[in-house]
XYZ file of N, CA and C in Angstrom:
654
model
N 0.848 -1.193 0.000
C 0.000 0.000 0.000
C 0.880 1.239 0.000
N 0.527 2.219 -0.794
C 1.212 3.498 -0.754
C 0.269 4.582 -1.233
N 0.608 5.823 -0.933
C -0.205 6.971 -1.339
C 0.578 7.775 -2.358
N -0.120 8.227 -3.407
C 0.529 9.087 -4.391
C -0.440 10.181 -4.806
N 0.096 11.309 -5.254
C -0.728 12.435 -5.672
C -1.218 12.223 -7.098
N -2.515 12.441 -7.305
C -3.070 12.294 -8.644
C -3.040 13.623 -9.394
N -2.949 14.728 -8.644
C -2.911 16.047 -9.281
C -2.180 16.994 -8.347
N -0.962 17.332 -8.691
C -0.182 18.217 -7.829
C -0.095 19.633 -8.379
N -0.967 19.977 -9.330
C -1.017 21.344 -9.830
C -1.709 22.239 -8.810
N -1.201 23.433 -8.557
C -1.851 24.327 -7.592
C -3.226 24.766 -8.083
N -4.150 24.990 -7.127
C -5.484 25.459 -7.497
C -5.405 26.901 -7.995
N -6.302 27.295 -8.923
C -6.346 28.694 -9.342
C -6.607 29.596 -8.141
N -6.216 30.839 -8.246
C -6.320 31.760 -7.110
C -7.698 32.382 -6.963
N -8.593 32.143 -7.903
C -9.922 32.762 -7.857
C -10.899 31.823 -8.545
N -11.678 31.071 -7.750
C -12.493 30.007 -8.318
C -13.962 30.139 -7.933
N -14.795 29.413 -8.687
C -16.230 29.299 -8.423
C -16.550 27.817 -8.241
N -17.424 27.510 -7.280
C -17.851 26.122 -7.072
C -19.031 25.820 -7.988
N -18.894 24.758 -8.796
C -19.938 24.351 -9.737
C -20.589 23.024 -9.351
N -20.241 22.461 -8.216
C -20.732 21.138 -7.831
C -22.235 21.154 -7.552
N -22.866 20.009 -7.805
C -24.237 19.819 -7.346
C -24.152 19.342 -5.915
N -24.554 20.210 -4.976
C -24.239 19.990 -3.570
C -25.246 20.716 -2.692
N -25.643 20.068 -1.607
C -26.403 20.735 -0.549
C -25.427 21.063 0.564
N -25.147 22.347 0.748
C -24.132 22.816 1.690
C -24.785 23.587 2.825
N -24.549 23.128 4.053
C -25.005 23.856 5.238
C -23.773 24.383 5.963
N -23.762 25.678 6.241
C -22.628 26.320 6.911
C -23.059 26.768 8.295
N -22.304 26.346 9.316
C -22.554 26.763 10.689
C -21.601 27.874 11.093
N -22.133 28.988 11.580
C -21.366 30.196 11.868
C -21.273 30.434 13.372
N -20.069 30.682 13.848
C -19.803 30.864 15.272
C -20.184 32.283 15.698
N -21.182 32.385 16.574
C -21.609 33.683 17.105
C -21.299 33.789 18.594
N -20.320 33.008 19.072
C -19.992 32.986 20.494
C -19.192 34.219 20.902
N -19.035 34.399 22.225
C -18.393 35.593 22.750
C -16.946 35.737 22.339
N -16.231 34.618 22.183
C -14.819 34.697 21.829
C -14.592 35.227 20.417
N -15.620 35.217 19.591
C -15.477 35.748 18.238
C -15.255 37.257 18.236
N -15.860 37.960 19.162
C -15.894 39.422 19.241
C -16.682 40.004 18.064
N -17.094 41.248 18.218
C -17.848 41.916 17.152
C -17.037 41.980 15.860
N -15.751 42.294 15.974
C -14.918 42.398 14.774
C -14.765 41.042 14.090
N -14.595 39.989 14.876
C -14.488 38.652 14.306
C -15.767 38.221 13.617
N -16.904 38.561 14.232
C -18.204 38.235 13.634
C -18.371 38.953 12.296
N -17.989 40.229 12.237
C -18.099 40.975 10.988
C -17.194 40.373 9.919
N -15.979 39.980 10.312
C -15.056 39.382 9.349
C -15.581 38.043 8.846
N -16.177 37.258 9.733
C -16.764 35.983 9.337
C -17.918 36.208 8.359
N -18.749 37.203 8.632
C -19.873 37.514 7.744
C -19.382 37.978 6.378
N -18.311 38.778 6.367
C -17.721 39.217 5.098
C -17.207 38.028 4.302
N -16.562 37.089 5.000
C -16.070 35.886 4.329
C -17.225 35.081 3.754
N -18.313 34.991 4.493
C -19.469 34.238 4.009
C -20.045 34.869 2.746
N -20.113 36.194 2.706
C -20.571 36.866 1.485
C -19.637 36.550 0.322
N -18.344 36.445 0.607
C -17.394 36.071 -0.426
C -17.619 34.662 -0.933
N -17.923 33.743 -0.024
C -18.233 32.364 -0.423
C -19.477 32.333 -1.303
N -20.510 33.098 -0.924
C -21.740 33.132 -1.710
C -21.505 33.700 -3.106
N -20.504 34.561 -3.234
C -20.184 35.145 -4.534
C -19.410 34.180 -5.424
N -18.999 33.054 -4.855
C -18.157 32.102 -5.582
C -18.844 30.748 -5.723
N -20.148 30.765 -5.958
C -20.892 29.510 -6.132
C -21.879 29.645 -7.286
N -22.171 28.523 -7.909
C -23.261 28.444 -8.871
C -24.450 27.852 -8.134
N -25.431 28.697 -7.822
C -26.621 28.246 -7.105
C -27.680 27.798 -8.100
N -28.161 26.575 -7.918
C -29.196 26.043 -8.799
C -29.778 24.793 -8.174
N -31.086 24.785 -7.952
C -31.736 23.606 -7.387
C -31.682 22.425 -8.342
N -31.511 22.712 -9.633
C -31.496 21.643 -10.627
C -30.119 21.026 -10.793
N -29.067 21.871 -10.856
C -27.753 21.328 -11.196
C -26.583 21.947 -10.439
N -26.841 22.801 -9.461
C -25.769 23.456 -8.719
C -25.931 23.297 -7.223
N -25.508 24.322 -6.502
C -25.578 24.287 -5.051
C -26.899 24.810 -4.516
N -27.293 24.273 -3.378
C -28.223 24.899 -2.468
C -27.459 25.114 -1.165
N -27.706 26.245 -0.524
C -26.974 26.570 0.696
C -27.946 26.870 1.822
N -27.654 26.322 2.990
C -28.379 26.631 4.211
C -27.413 27.197 5.238
N -27.923 28.022 6.151
C -27.072 28.694 7.133
C -27.651 28.566 8.537
N -26.788 28.365 9.515
C -27.181 28.367 10.922
C -26.094 29.064 11.718
N -26.471 29.735 12.790
C -25.474 30.333 13.682
C -25.655 29.734 15.071
N -24.546 29.708 15.819
C -24.608 29.070 17.132
C -23.825 29.873 18.155
N -24.408 29.991 19.323
C -23.761 30.517 20.514
C -24.366 29.685 21.649
N -25.085 30.302 22.587
C -25.874 29.511 23.548
C -27.016 28.838 22.804
N -27.757 29.632 22.059
C -28.819 29.107 21.211
C -28.262 28.787 19.830
N -28.965 27.914 19.126
C -28.647 27.610 17.729
C -29.825 28.084 16.890
N -29.544 28.921 15.903
C -30.604 29.553 15.120
C -30.445 29.221 13.646
N -31.491 28.668 13.007
C -31.431 28.501 11.546
C -31.595 29.851 10.867
N -30.563 30.304 10.186
C -30.599 31.604 9.514
C -31.304 31.489 8.173
N -31.078 30.383 7.467
C -31.745 30.117 6.192
C -31.757 28.618 5.944
N -32.916 28.095 5.553
C -32.973 26.710 5.111
C -32.306 26.610 3.735
N -32.073 25.409 3.286
C -31.422 25.205 1.994
C -32.184 25.910 0.874
N -31.471 26.690 0.093
C -32.093 27.447 -0.990
C -31.069 27.743 -2.071
N -31.559 28.032 -3.274
C -30.671 28.498 -4.353
C -30.919 29.969 -4.665
N -31.578 30.681 -3.761
C -31.903 32.095 -3.941
C -30.755 32.943 -3.374
N -29.835 33.375 -4.235
C -28.662 34.109 -3.769
C -29.041 35.437 -3.129
N -29.977 36.144 -3.707
C -30.374 37.439 -3.158
C -30.923 37.284 -1.741
N -31.706 36.239 -1.519
C -32.265 36.001 -0.189
C -31.168 35.644 0.805
N -30.188 34.847 0.372
C -29.079 34.488 1.254
C -28.254 35.711 1.641
N -27.953 36.542 0.659
C -27.179 37.757 0.943
C -27.933 38.647 1.919
N -29.230 38.748 1.753
C -30.046 39.599 2.628
C -29.999 39.119 4.075
N -30.141 37.808 4.292
C -30.144 37.307 5.672
C -28.754 37.397 6.295
N -27.713 37.226 5.486
C -26.352 37.347 6.022
C -26.099 38.778 6.498
N -26.506 39.742 5.728
C -26.300 41.139 6.106
C -27.129 41.531 7.330
N -28.227 40.790 7.561
C -29.108 41.112 8.687
C -28.778 40.311 9.943
N -27.867 39.353 9.868
C -27.570 38.492 11.020
C -27.042 39.304 12.203
N -27.535 38.985 13.392
C -27.074 39.652 14.608
C -26.053 38.780 15.337
N -25.094 39.431 15.962
C -24.076 38.743 16.755
C -24.633 38.447 18.144
N -24.495 37.210 18.618
C -25.046 36.818 19.909
C -24.072 37.063 21.051
N -22.812 36.584 20.885
C -21.818 36.819 21.907
C -22.061 36.045 23.183
N -22.135 34.728 23.086
C -22.382 33.929 24.292
C -21.507 32.682 24.231
N -22.037 31.521 24.597
C -21.230 30.303 24.663
C -21.167 29.603 23.303
N -20.571 28.391 23.282
C -20.287 27.702 22.010
C -20.996 26.350 21.986
N -22.234 26.355 21.517
C -23.080 25.157 21.544
C -22.878 24.323 20.271
N -21.739 23.668 20.181
C -21.436 22.891 18.981
C -22.314 21.656 18.848
N -22.588 20.984 19.944
C -23.465 19.816 19.871
C -24.836 20.180 19.332
N -25.373 21.318 19.795
C -26.665 21.780 19.296
C -26.619 22.118 17.824
N -25.497 22.706 17.375
C -25.358 23.021 15.953
C -25.397 21.766 15.102
N -24.650 20.728 15.491
C -24.619 19.506 14.697
C -26.020 18.899 14.570
N -26.780 18.950 15.642
C -28.150 18.402 15.585
C -29.057 19.279 14.721
N -28.858 20.592 14.795
C -29.627 21.504 13.945
C -29.334 21.227 12.472
N -28.071 21.046 12.134
C -27.702 20.767 10.748
C -28.386 19.493 10.251
N -28.416 18.475 11.084
C -29.080 17.230 10.682
C -30.546 17.484 10.367
N -31.208 18.284 11.194
C -32.612 18.598 10.937
C -32.818 19.391 9.667
N -31.892 20.293 9.361
C -32.014 21.114 8.160
C -31.880 20.299 6.881
N -31.268 19.129 6.973
C -31.083 18.293 5.782
C -32.388 17.717 5.249
N -33.470 17.825 6.020
C -34.752 17.318 5.533
C -35.210 18.072 4.283
N -34.637 19.259 4.062
C -34.987 20.054 2.878
C -33.983 19.843 1.746
N -33.105 18.862 1.903
C -32.111 18.592 0.873
C -32.655 17.756 -0.266
N -31.822 17.570 -1.287
C -32.204 16.807 -2.471
C -31.650 15.385 -2.381
N -32.432 14.425 -2.840
C -31.995 13.039 -2.778
C -30.847 12.749 -3.742
N -30.758 13.538 -4.810
C -29.736 13.271 -5.816
C -28.519 14.182 -5.678
N -28.363 14.833 -4.523
C -27.211 15.714 -4.296
C -26.516 15.323 -2.995
N -25.184 15.224 -3.001
C -24.467 14.966 -1.744
C -24.607 16.147 -0.794
N -24.444 15.878 0.496
C -24.583 16.911 1.522
C -23.253 17.160 2.217
N -22.950 18.429 2.443
C -21.773 18.835 3.198
C -22.227 19.765 4.312
N -21.772 19.486 5.535
C -22.056 20.336 6.690
C -20.728 20.902 7.173
N -20.519 22.196 6.949
C -19.236 22.838 7.244
C -19.406 23.832 8.393
N -18.679 23.599 9.467
C -18.746 24.443 10.658
C -17.524 25.335 10.748
N -17.751 26.626 10.987
C -16.673 27.570 11.255
C -16.697 27.869 12.751
N -15.614 27.618 13.462
C -15.611 27.863 14.906
C -14.258 28.338 15.392
N -14.271 29.180 16.444
C -13.019 29.668 17.018
C -12.846 29.207 18.461
N -13.691 28.284 18.918
C -13.590 27.875 20.315
C -14.001 26.432 20.555
N -13.707 25.981 21.727
C -14.131 24.648 22.152
C -15.592 24.696 22.580
N -16.293 23.547 22.536
C -17.692 23.546 22.971
C -17.815 23.936 24.436
N -18.850 24.718 24.739
C -19.099 25.139 26.118
C -20.603 25.133 26.380
N -20.986 25.226 27.638
C -22.371 25.065 28.075
C -23.340 25.858 27.190
N -24.443 25.242 26.762
C -25.004 23.946 27.172
C -24.394 22.726 26.491
N -23.338 22.891 25.722
C -22.640 21.771 25.109
C -21.329 21.524 25.860
N -20.650 20.419 25.534
C -19.315 20.130 26.042
C -18.667 19.152 25.071
N -17.472 18.684 25.369
C -16.771 17.784 24.453
C -17.590 16.528 24.165
N -18.193 15.962 25.214
C -18.983 14.743 25.035
C -20.213 15.018 24.171
N -20.910 16.123 24.455
C -22.118 16.461 23.711
C -21.800 16.769 22.253
N -20.709 17.494 22.003
C -20.308 17.789 20.626
C -19.978 16.508 19.874
N -19.280 15.591 20.543
C -18.947 14.311 19.921
C -20.200 13.512 19.591
N -21.168 13.522 20.519
C -22.418 12.797 20.284
C -23.192 13.413 19.119
N -23.225 14.750 19.061
C -23.903 15.407 17.952
C -23.243 15.117 16.622
N -21.912 15.097 16.616
C -21.184 14.771 15.387
C -21.453 13.333 14.957
N -21.556 12.427 15.933
C -21.847 11.022 15.624
C -23.215 10.878 14.945
N -24.164 11.730 15.310
C -25.493 11.700 14.699
C -25.466 12.291 13.288
N -24.600 13.260 13.074
C -24.587 13.990 11.805
C -23.802 13.279 10.711
N -22.677 12.677 11.056
C -21.788 12.105 10.036
C -22.435 11.066 9.121
N -23.354 10.225 9.610
C -23.941 9.238 8.698
C -24.772 9.847 7.562
N -25.217 11.095 7.723
C -26.103 11.702 6.723
C -25.473 12.898 6.011
N -24.266 13.299 6.426
C -23.667 14.503 5.857
C -22.155 14.444 6.030
N -21.415 14.905 5.033
C -19.968 15.033 5.188
C -19.697 16.193 6.133
N -19.129 15.908 7.280
C -18.903 16.920 8.310
C -17.486 17.466 8.184
N -17.385 18.781 7.980
C -16.110 19.475 7.810
C -16.047 20.622 8.820
N -14.848 20.950 9.273
C -14.690 22.026 10.254
C -13.553 22.952 9.836
N -13.824 24.264 9.918
C -12.801 25.287 9.775
C -12.556 25.887 11.151
N -11.351 25.685 11.703
C -11.007 26.294 12.984
C -10.427 27.679 12.727
N -10.772 28.632 13.618
C -10.380 30.017 13.366
C -9.422 30.584 14.402
N -8.824 29.733 15.222
C -7.791 30.170 16.158
C -6.879 29.000 16.491
N -5.599 29.259 16.752
C -4.713 28.182 17.207
C -5.164 27.584 18.525
N -6.001 28.325 19.281
C -6.506 27.807 20.551
C -7.423 26.605 20.359
N -7.850 26.369 19.112
C -8.645 25.187 18.804
C -7.734 24.201 18.084
N -7.093 23.287 18.811
C -6.158 22.367 18.171
C -6.861 21.458 17.168
N -6.186 21.187 16.059
C -6.728 20.287 15.051
C -7.106 18.943 15.681
N -6.278 18.478 16.618
C -6.534 17.175 17.226
C -7.862 17.127 17.972
N -8.321 18.287 18.468
C -9.552 18.297 19.251
C -10.800 18.147 18.385
N -10.706 18.530 17.093
C -11.883 18.429 16.228
C -11.811 17.234 15.283
N -10.638 16.630 15.142
C -10.484 15.473 14.264
C -11.498 14.365 14.534
N -11.799 14.035 15.803
C -12.752 12.950 16.036
C -14.160 13.239 15.516
N -14.481 14.518 15.324
C -15.840 14.869 14.915
C -16.064 14.784 13.414
N -15.032 15.046 12.622
C -15.228 15.202 11.183
C -15.302 13.850 10.473
N -15.715 13.909 9.211
C -15.832 12.707 8.389
C -14.457 12.225 7.942
N -14.405 10.998 7.451
C -13.182 10.449 6.858
C -13.100 10.858 5.387
N -11.894 11.034 4.852
C -10.604 11.014 5.548
C -10.421 12.263 6.398
N -10.029 12.077 7.629
C -10.000 13.151 8.620
C -9.174 14.353 8.170
N -7.995 14.109 7.592
C -7.099 15.216 7.255
C -7.618 16.072 6.104
N -8.628 15.579 5.381
C -9.208 16.346 4.281
C -10.477 17.090 4.685
N -10.845 16.986 5.946
C -12.088 17.598 6.401
C -11.891 18.596 7.538
N -10.645 19.001 7.762
C -10.328 20.049 8.736
C -9.437 21.082 8.061
N -9.781 22.343 8.239
C -8.979 23.450 7.714
C -8.700 24.417 8.856
N -7.483 24.911 8.959
C -7.108 25.816 10.042
C -6.842 27.220 9.515
N -7.470 28.210 10.159
C -7.213 29.625 9.912
C -6.777 30.220 11.251
N -5.781 31.087 11.250
C -5.184 31.550 12.501
C -6.045 32.531 13.285
N -6.980 33.202 12.626
C -7.762 34.234 13.321
C -9.025 34.506 12.517
N -10.173 34.741 13.198
C -11.393 35.090 12.455
C -11.210 36.287 11.527
N -10.341 37.223 11.904
C -10.136 38.415 11.089
C -9.502 38.094 9.743
N -8.948 36.891 9.596
C -8.319 36.487 8.345
C -9.266 35.730 7.417
N -10.483 35.486 7.862
C -11.391 34.633 7.084
C -11.695 35.195 5.699
N -11.843 36.509 5.599
C -12.171 37.109 4.298
C -11.064 36.879 3.283
N -9.832 36.678 3.771
C -8.709 36.416 2.869
C -8.619 34.950 2.466
N -9.469 34.105 3.046
C -9.398 32.658 2.830
C -10.563 32.118 2.010
N -11.320 33.006 1.353
C -12.511 32.571 0.610
C -12.158 31.544 -0.460
N -11.087 31.790 -1.196
C -10.695 30.850 -2.241
C -10.295 29.500 -1.635
N -9.543 29.541 -0.533
C -9.136 28.305 0.133
C -10.337 27.534 0.669
N -11.304 28.260 1.227
C -12.510 27.609 1.748
C -13.293 26.965 0.613
N -13.373 27.646 -0.525
C -14.103 27.107 -1.670
C -13.475 25.815 -2.168
N -12.170 25.804 -2.298
C -11.499 24.578 -2.755
C -11.491 23.503 -1.671
N -11.680 23.897 -0.429
C -11.750 22.959 0.696
C -13.002 22.092 0.613
N -14.175 22.713 0.384
C -15.419 21.942 0.417
C -15.892 21.473 -0.957
N -15.401 22.100 -2.026
C -15.986 21.875 -3.356
C -15.078 21.020 -4.229
N -15.651 19.997 -4.844
C -14.878 19.075 -5.689
C -14.905 19.447 -7.161
N -15.730 20.429 -7.537
C -15.819 20.823 -8.936
C -15.746 22.346 -9.012
N -14.610 22.850 -9.491
C -14.401 24.288 -9.516
C -14.042 24.760 -10.925
N -14.171 26.059 -11.126
C -13.789 26.692 -12.384
C -13.207 28.063 -12.066
N -12.246 28.486 -12.874
C -11.727 29.836 -12.690
C -12.875 30.845 -12.770
N -12.848 31.822 -11.867
C -13.931 32.796 -11.805
C -14.082 33.551 -13.125
N -12.978 33.951 -13.704
C -13.038 34.706 -14.956
C -13.665 33.868 -16.067
N -13.322 32.577 -16.121
C -13.895 31.693 -17.141
C -15.385 31.500 -16.905
N -15.757 31.376 -15.638
C -17.175 31.204 -15.299
C -17.988 32.429 -15.713
N -17.482 33.605 -15.403
C -18.186 34.852 -15.773
C -18.306 34.955 -17.292
N -17.250 34.614 -17.999
C -17.282 34.681 -19.458
C -18.313 33.733 -20.023
N -18.429 32.552 -19.421
C -19.387 31.552 -19.888
C -20.818 31.974 -19.633
N -21.069 32.508 -18.429
C -22.440 32.850 -18.045
C -22.926 34.146 -18.667
N -22.001 35.007 -19.116
C -22.418 36.271 -19.714
C -22.341 36.276 -21.233
N -21.831 35.177 -21.814
C -21.724 35.115 -23.271
C -23.097 35.128 -23.906
N -23.210 35.832 -25.015
C -24.482 35.866 -25.720
C -24.735 34.522 -26.399
N -25.979 34.051 -26.415
C -26.264 32.781 -27.092
C -25.979 32.863 -28.583
N -25.476 31.775 -29.119
C -25.174 31.757 -30.556
C -26.439 31.821 -31.373
N -26.370 32.454 -32.526
C -27.558 32.591 -33.384
C -27.535 31.561 -34.495
């Protein structure tokens, strides 16, 4: 047995996700994020939304949830980009604890609006360890419930969240389902990396724009 790279070419620096995918993103609204971190996370999310092909027929549907003490569904799965942008801009920062177990269970419930012919990805952005009303055991239990129905991926946003602490929660292969960012304030600079992290079918942004804006042949 051995491992070898099938494609060692670097990813383009500006891409769009074209995959047929139901993607649910969990956003950290806990106190450790701070107001500035929350704003940076929201800016990054708008960047992600700008780099997707949304289509219930052949592209992405995206759902959003935020978590602190409470877990709130911000948007169920939809391909309505304007509606997603509107709710993201209107999201309020909670500034409380880190209920990761509750988020994982919320994501599982949101999948009831998914498509049978599209794979599901549940991607959590977090800068802290689970805290009351959740804890390490509760987060692990919630992840155990979610993984059978959704590819569970995590983006950590501080070195204070060791990769080893979230590895047990994510789907296999573990090393391909965890991404580390050093600070929430850097998230807006990582939009391209986040896109290539969760998406298996990408296209250069410039090529995508040229394709979608080209006039139909006569």
